[in-house]
Coordinates of C-alpha atoms in Angstrom, one line a residue:
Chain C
X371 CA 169.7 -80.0 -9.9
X372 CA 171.4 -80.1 -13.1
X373 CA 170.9 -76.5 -14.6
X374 CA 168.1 -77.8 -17.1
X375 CA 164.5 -77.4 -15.9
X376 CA 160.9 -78.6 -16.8
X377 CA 157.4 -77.5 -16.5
X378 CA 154.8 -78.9 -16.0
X379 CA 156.1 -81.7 -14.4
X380 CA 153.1 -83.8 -14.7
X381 CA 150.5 -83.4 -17.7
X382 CA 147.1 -85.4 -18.3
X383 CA 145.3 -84.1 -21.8
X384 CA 142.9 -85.1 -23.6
X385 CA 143.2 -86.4 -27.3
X386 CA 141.8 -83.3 -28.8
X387 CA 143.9 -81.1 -26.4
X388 CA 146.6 -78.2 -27.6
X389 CA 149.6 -78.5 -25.0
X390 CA 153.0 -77.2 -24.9
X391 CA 156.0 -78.6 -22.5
X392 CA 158.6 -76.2 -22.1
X393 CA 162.5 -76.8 -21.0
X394 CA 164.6 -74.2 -20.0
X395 CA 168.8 -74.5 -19.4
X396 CA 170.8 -72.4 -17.2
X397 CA 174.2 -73.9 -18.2
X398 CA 175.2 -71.6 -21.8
X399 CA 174.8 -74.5 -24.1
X400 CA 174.0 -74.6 -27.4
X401 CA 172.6 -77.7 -28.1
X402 CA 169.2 -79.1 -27.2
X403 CA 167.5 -82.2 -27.3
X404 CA 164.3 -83.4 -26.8
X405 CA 163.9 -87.7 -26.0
X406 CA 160.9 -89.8 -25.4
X407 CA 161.4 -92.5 -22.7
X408 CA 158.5 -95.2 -22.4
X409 CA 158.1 -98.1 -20.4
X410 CA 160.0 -101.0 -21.3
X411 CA 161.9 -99.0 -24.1
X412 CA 165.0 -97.1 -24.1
X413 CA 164.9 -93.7 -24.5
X414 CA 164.4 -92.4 -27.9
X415 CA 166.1 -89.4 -29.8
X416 CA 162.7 -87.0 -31.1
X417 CA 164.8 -83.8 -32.0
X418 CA 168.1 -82.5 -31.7
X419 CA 168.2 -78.5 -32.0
X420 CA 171.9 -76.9 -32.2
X421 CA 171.9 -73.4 -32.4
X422 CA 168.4 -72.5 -32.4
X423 CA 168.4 -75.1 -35.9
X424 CA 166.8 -78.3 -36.2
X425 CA 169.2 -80.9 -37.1
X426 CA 167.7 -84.1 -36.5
X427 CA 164.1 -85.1 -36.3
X428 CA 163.8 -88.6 -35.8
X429 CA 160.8 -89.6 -37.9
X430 CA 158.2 -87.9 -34.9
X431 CA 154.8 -87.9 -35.8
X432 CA 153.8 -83.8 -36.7
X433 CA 151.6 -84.0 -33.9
X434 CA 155.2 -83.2 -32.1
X435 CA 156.0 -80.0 -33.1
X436 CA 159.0 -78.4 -31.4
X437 CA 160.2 -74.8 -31.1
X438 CA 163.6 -73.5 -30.2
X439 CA 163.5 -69.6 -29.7
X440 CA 167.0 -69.2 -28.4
X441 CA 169.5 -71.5 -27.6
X442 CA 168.3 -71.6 -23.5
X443 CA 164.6 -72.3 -24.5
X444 CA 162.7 -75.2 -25.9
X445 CA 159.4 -76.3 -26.6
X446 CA 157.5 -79.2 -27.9
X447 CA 153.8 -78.4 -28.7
X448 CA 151.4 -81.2 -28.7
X449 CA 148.3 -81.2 -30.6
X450 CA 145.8 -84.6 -31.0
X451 CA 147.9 -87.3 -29.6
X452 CA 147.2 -90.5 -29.3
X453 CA 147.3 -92.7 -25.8
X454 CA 150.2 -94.7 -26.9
X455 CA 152.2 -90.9 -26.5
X456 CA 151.8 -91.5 -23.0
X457 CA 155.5 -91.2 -21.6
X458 CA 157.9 -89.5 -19.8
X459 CA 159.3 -86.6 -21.7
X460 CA 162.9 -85.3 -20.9
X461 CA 165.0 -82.5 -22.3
X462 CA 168.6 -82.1 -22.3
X463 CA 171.4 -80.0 -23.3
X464 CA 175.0 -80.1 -24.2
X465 CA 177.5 -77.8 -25.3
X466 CA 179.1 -78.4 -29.0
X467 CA 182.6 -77.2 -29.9
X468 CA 186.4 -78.8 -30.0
X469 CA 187.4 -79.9 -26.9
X470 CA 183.9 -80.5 -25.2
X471 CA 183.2 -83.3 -23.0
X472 CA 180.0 -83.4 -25.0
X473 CA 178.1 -84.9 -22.2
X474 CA 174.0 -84.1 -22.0
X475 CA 172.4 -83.0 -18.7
X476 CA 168.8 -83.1 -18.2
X477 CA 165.7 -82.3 -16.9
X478 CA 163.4 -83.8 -14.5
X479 CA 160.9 -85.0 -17.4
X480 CA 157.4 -84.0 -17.8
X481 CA 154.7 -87.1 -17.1
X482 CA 152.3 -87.3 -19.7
X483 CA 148.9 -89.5 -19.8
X484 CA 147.0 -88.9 -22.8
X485 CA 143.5 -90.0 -21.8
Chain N
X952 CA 173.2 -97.7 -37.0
X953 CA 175.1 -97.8 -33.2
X954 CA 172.8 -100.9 -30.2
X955 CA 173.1 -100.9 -26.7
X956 CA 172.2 -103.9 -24.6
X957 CA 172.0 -104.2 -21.2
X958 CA 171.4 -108.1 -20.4
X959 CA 170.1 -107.7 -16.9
X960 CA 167.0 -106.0 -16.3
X961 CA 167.5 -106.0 -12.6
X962 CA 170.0 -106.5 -10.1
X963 CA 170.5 -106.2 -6.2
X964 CA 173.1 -105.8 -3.8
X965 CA 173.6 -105.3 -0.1
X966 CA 174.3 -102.5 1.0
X967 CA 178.3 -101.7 1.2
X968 CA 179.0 -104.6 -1.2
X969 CA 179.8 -104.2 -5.0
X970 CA 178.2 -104.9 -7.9
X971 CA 178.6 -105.0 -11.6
X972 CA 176.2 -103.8 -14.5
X973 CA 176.9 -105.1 -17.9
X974 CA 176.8 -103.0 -21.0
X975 CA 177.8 -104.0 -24.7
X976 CA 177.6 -102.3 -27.3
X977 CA 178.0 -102.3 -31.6
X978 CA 179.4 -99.4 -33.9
X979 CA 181.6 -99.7 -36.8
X980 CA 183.0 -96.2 -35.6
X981 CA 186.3 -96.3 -33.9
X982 CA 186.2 -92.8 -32.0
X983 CA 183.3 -92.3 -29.7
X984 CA 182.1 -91.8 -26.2
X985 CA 180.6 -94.3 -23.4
X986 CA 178.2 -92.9 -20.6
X987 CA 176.5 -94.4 -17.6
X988 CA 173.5 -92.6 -16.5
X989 CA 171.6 -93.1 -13.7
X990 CA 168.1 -92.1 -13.0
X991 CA 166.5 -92.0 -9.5
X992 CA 162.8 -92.0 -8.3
X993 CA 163.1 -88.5 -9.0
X994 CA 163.4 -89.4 -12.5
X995 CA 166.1 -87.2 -13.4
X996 CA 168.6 -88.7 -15.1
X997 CA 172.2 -87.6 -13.8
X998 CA 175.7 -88.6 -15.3
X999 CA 177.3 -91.2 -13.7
X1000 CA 180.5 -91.3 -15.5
X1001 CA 182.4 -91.1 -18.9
X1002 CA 184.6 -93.0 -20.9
X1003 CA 186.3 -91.5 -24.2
X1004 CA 187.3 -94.8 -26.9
X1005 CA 190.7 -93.6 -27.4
X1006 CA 191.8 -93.9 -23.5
X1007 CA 193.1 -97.2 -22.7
X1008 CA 192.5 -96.5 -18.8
X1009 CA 189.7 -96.7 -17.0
X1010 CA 187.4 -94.0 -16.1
X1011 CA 186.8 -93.6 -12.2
X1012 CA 184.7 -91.6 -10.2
X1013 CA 184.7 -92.1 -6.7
X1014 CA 183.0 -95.1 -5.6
X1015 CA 182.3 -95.5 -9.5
X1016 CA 184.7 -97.5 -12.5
X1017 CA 184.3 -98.9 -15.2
X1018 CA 185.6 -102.1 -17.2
X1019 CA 186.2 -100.8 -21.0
X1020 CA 187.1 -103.4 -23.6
X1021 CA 187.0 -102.0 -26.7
X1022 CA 187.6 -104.8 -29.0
X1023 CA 184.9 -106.7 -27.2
X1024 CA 182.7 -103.8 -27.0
X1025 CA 181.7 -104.0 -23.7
X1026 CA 181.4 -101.0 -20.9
X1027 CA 180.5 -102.5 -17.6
X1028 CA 180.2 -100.3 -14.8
X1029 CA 181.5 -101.2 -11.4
X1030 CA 179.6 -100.0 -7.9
X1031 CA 181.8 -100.5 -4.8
X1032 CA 181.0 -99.8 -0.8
X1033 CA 176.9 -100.1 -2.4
X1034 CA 175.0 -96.6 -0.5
X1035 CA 170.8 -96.8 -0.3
X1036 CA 171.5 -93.4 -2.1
X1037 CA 172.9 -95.9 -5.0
X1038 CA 169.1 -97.2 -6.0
X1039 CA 168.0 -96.3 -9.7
X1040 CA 167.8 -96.9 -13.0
X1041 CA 171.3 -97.3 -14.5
X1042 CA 171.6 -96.9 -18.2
X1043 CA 174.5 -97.3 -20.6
X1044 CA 174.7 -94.6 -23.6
X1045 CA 177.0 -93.9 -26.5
X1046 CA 177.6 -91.1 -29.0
X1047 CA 179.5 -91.0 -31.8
X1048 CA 182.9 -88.9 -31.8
X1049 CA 184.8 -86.8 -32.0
X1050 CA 182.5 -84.8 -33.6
X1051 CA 181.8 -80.9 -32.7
X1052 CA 178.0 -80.5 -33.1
X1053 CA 175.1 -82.2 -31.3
X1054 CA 175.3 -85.8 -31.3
X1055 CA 172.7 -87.6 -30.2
X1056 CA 172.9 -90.7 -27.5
X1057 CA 171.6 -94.5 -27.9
X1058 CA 170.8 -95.5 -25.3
X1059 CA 170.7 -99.2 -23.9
X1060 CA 167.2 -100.4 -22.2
X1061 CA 168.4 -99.8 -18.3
X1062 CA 169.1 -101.8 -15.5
X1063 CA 167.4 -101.5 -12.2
X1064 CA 169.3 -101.6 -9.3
X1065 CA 168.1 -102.5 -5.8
X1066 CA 170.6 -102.1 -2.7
X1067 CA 169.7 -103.9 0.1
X1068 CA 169.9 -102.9 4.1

């Protein structure tokens, strides 16, 4: 366990589906991140949140639309994907400051099939 | 913008032996940070170990070390007394330093490790 959690952990939805993933970090950071990790690619970056503000979106389709309510919550809503979204979805978090370590823990991932 | 390869897709090793994963990177930075992640069955991916660019020695952790040459950008990552526990997806990530906010990692494409009874 690394103090960030995931739910669902498995989703399968429809093209025409609404969906929401949710992450949830029980470590008192203030930074959030959301990354995309597909098969034969590295992980990619999709949004960075830092206290509860956006600072990076890394050219995401707007079907990916995330939220970030407080700094222990974060969401990415999903609306009309496409089957090439099909991936593993993991969150992290870090804490941001002088001195840091800066290192990101995450979650377990949520397994999506868009069918 | 920062790369990170990783050359070899897979590797194996019996069990109680040690092995070596390769990582090289590029950046025209010269302050930043070096990971090694590792990522289980489970899938979640758990920090290995850290390197910081402006320490000449080695990070170690355990049964864990790497090999940091800066000038020739390359971050290996060392494995000794191999466990079955050891089996995963190892992969390399940097972040640019020393900056205070949320920096995001780049991560290289993973090695798979296989350890051998």
């Amino acid at each position: 366990e690394t103090g960030v959690t995931q739910t669902p952990r498995h989703l399968v939805m429809g093209m025409t589906n609404k969906k929401s993933l949710k992450c949830e970090q029980h470590l008192g950071h203030n930074a959030m991140y959301w990354y995309k990790q597909s098969a034969k690619k590295p992980l990619e970056l999709m949004f960075v949140y830092s206290l509860e503000e956006r600072v990076e979106n890394n050219s995401v389709p707007s079907r990916f639309s995330p939220e970030c309510p407080n700094s222990s919550h974060l969401f990415l809503h999903l609306h009309t994907l496409q089957p090439e979204d099909s991936a593993l979805y993991l969150c992290a978090s870090s804490q941001t400051g002088t001195g840091i370590p800066y290192e990101q823990y995450f979650g377990p991932g949520t397994r999506l099939t868009v069918t | 913008a920062q790369t990170v390869t990783q050359s070899q897709p897979e590797m194996s090793v019996q069990e109680a032996e040690t092995v070596t994963l390769s990582c090289t990177y590029d950046t025209s930075e010269s302050d930043y940070y070096l990971f090694w992640y590792k990522q289980p069955p489970s899938r979640q991916m758990i920090l290995v170990i850290r390197q910081e660019a402006y320490k000449q020695q080695n990070a170690t952790e355990n049964r864990f070390s790497v090999n940091f040459q800066k000038a020739a950008k390359s971050f290996s990552l060392k494995i000794s007394d191999s466990q079955l526990g050891d089996a995963a997806m190892y992969f390399c990530a940097y972040r640019s330093g020393p900056y205070q906010g949320a920096q995001k990692l780049v991560f290289g494409q993973g090695t798979r490790l296989t350890i051998n009874p």
